[in-house]
Amino acid sequence: MKISNSSLLAHFQSATGVCTDTRKIQKGNMFFALKGPNFNANALAEEALAKGASCAVIDDPAFETGENTLLVSDGLKALQDLATAYRNTLTIPIIGLTGSNGKTTTKELIFSVLSQQFHCFATSGNLNNHIGVPLSILSILPAHEIAVIEMGANKQGDIKELVDIAQPTHSLITNIGKAHLEGFGGESGVIKGKGELFDYVSAHGGIVFLPKEKNIVHQMSEERQITEVVLANSAMPTDLLEAKPYIRFSCADKTVVQSHLPGIYNFENIQMAIAVGKHFGLSDAQCKEGIATYQPTNHRSQYIKIGSNQVLMDAYNANPSSMQAAITHFAETDNEPKILILGDMFELGDLSAAEHEALGKLIASFSFEKVLLIGEHMQHALTHLPKAFYFPDKFGLHNWLQDHPIKSSYLLVKGSRGIQLESVLPFLAND
């Protein structure tokens, strides 16, 4: 017999949390057996129970083993429905955040700022999809006073699915850029898809945070006639002093804040985090502390000293917009010699060749000591970079680096997540 949503919620409220990975089961967890193209976790239900799970939610009756296996029609939908039901029991502010670039950094900055005063929850890592958002909602504890939920999307309809689960009271779109163009069907599709967050606000009410400089995000808010808005320039006034290598800015009281974030493109993310903090009643001093103490991690805008080299590791993801921003910032820094290690930008569809060629043209407008390009799509950048070193895959790059050690240099490493270019780090550790 299949279990009802209300019964699932009762099981969850007596459990110690939710888990979808038997390798991470903790005693008392609910285990959700999800299916994918290459796996069927229903077969792991018995293992999860043996490891201490309070129950296992399955959608295949062949794996029922007793009262601790709870049968549902669809495991993923049951997880999402449970998250929605649990969300409806929460009364805290929930900030829903999306955007083409910078959403994870902005989420982490907001978390760092709000944590100066509140017991704050934020999406862990990159759990921002149709599985990650439900898991995030279900990780909010009764003690949490505010939550920041990151939402990612590959196509139109994705954000709508996530906001219907998270039901944000406050919303923020970092920017609109050239990301996941294949799934969205071009830039207009990106605008429509990301705009699903503001569609929710328009239909259900809530507050929208908008950047200081008027841009397409402002237009998206105006088109939906959203009136409850907080502008970043109405918060603590800030003036950018420098961004080489790290952002340093001054405040209205003449104090100066030194951050650990590189690149002028991150200054708007800082301003947005301050706007959120001020809206929720934090003092200027608390906002400054939240920004100053934030340290980038997970290979996002992260400086790493390895051997005699200094690496700006920004290899968590890449699209034309973020590539342009990162390369331009890197070119404008004072350090020499500068070397680029760049991997393919994925999910660009029919625009891939043109976007990679345009990237090559951008790189050619600067003077870099070396340019190392990796991946099938990057060959299109060679049109404008006849002296660049090209490798069909990162393993060819690894071999080349072993034979041609790079020392005492300043490097930007960036590429799409699928390439995992952080693998080059051991090959840059030359004394």
XYZ file of N, CA, C and O in Angstrom, residues 298-302 312-318 412-423:
96
model
N 35.951 25.954 -3.001
C 35.375 25.106 -4.063
C 35.760 25.558 -5.469
O 34.974 25.435 -6.403
N 36.973 26.124 -5.596
C 37.503 26.497 -6.913
C 36.684 27.578 -7.607
O 36.592 27.624 -8.831
N 36.060 28.448 -6.811
C 35.350 29.608 -7.354
C 36.106 30.865 -6.950
O 36.171 31.193 -5.765
N 36.655 31.572 -7.914
C 37.378 32.816 -7.632
C 38.334 32.636 -6.463
O 38.419 33.475 -5.572
N 39.071 31.554 -6.469
C 39.899 31.173 -5.334
C 41.381 31.257 -5.709
O 41.835 30.603 -6.640
N 44.768 31.613 -9.981
C 43.389 32.043 -9.778
C 42.521 30.894 -10.293
O 42.326 30.728 -11.492
N 42.039 30.076 -9.351
C 41.278 28.877 -9.702
C 39.792 29.222 -9.754
O 39.175 29.523 -8.739
N 39.252 29.214 -10.952
C 37.838 29.534 -11.150
C 37.237 28.465 -12.057
O 36.575 28.756 -13.047
N 37.505 27.216 -11.674
C 37.203 26.093 -12.563
C 35.918 25.379 -12.215
O 35.697 24.262 -12.668
N 35.057 26.003 -11.395
C 33.835 25.290 -11.054
C 32.863 25.269 -12.223
O 32.156 24.301 -12.439
N 32.854 26.349 -13.016
C 31.982 26.375 -14.182
C 32.414 27.501 -15.104
O 33.220 28.352 -14.727
N 31.834 27.514 -16.309
C 32.210 28.545 -17.272
C 31.122 28.691 -18.325
O 30.519 27.714 -18.759
N 45.424 31.833 -14.667
C 43.975 31.719 -14.554
C 43.587 30.354 -15.096
O 43.902 30.017 -16.241
N 42.878 29.565 -14.273
C 42.399 28.251 -14.688
C 40.871 28.291 -14.646
O 40.276 28.503 -13.587
N 40.234 28.102 -15.817
C 38.777 28.198 -15.866
C 38.227 27.287 -16.961
O 38.789 27.210 -18.063
N 37.114 26.635 -16.659
C 36.450 25.777 -17.628
C 35.152 25.250 -17.051
O 34.866 25.429 -15.863
N 34.361 24.592 -17.865
C 33.098 24.041 -17.401
C 33.340 22.888 -16.430
O 34.390 22.240 -16.445
N 32.342 22.623 -15.592
C 32.470 21.626 -14.528
C 32.815 20.253 -15.064
O 33.552 19.491 -14.448
N 32.306 19.938 -16.255
C 32.543 18.617 -16.808
C 34.006 18.310 -17.074
O 34.401 17.144 -17.119
N 34.824 19.353 -17.242
C 36.243 19.139 -17.520
C 37.046 18.966 -16.233
O 38.081 18.315 -16.223
N 36.583 19.573 -15.151
C 37.257 19.468 -13.849
C 38.733 19.848 -13.958
O 39.640 19.076 -13.635
N 38.964 21.084 -14.367
C 40.329 21.532 -14.619
C 41.173 21.704 -13.361
O 42.375 21.936 -13.460
N 40.551 21.576 -12.180
C 41.373 21.621 -10.972
C 42.398 20.490 -10.953
O 43.359 20.502 -10.166
N 42.219 19.512 -11.846
C 43.169 18.395 -11.929
C 44.559 18.855 -12.352
O 45.529 18.097 -12.202
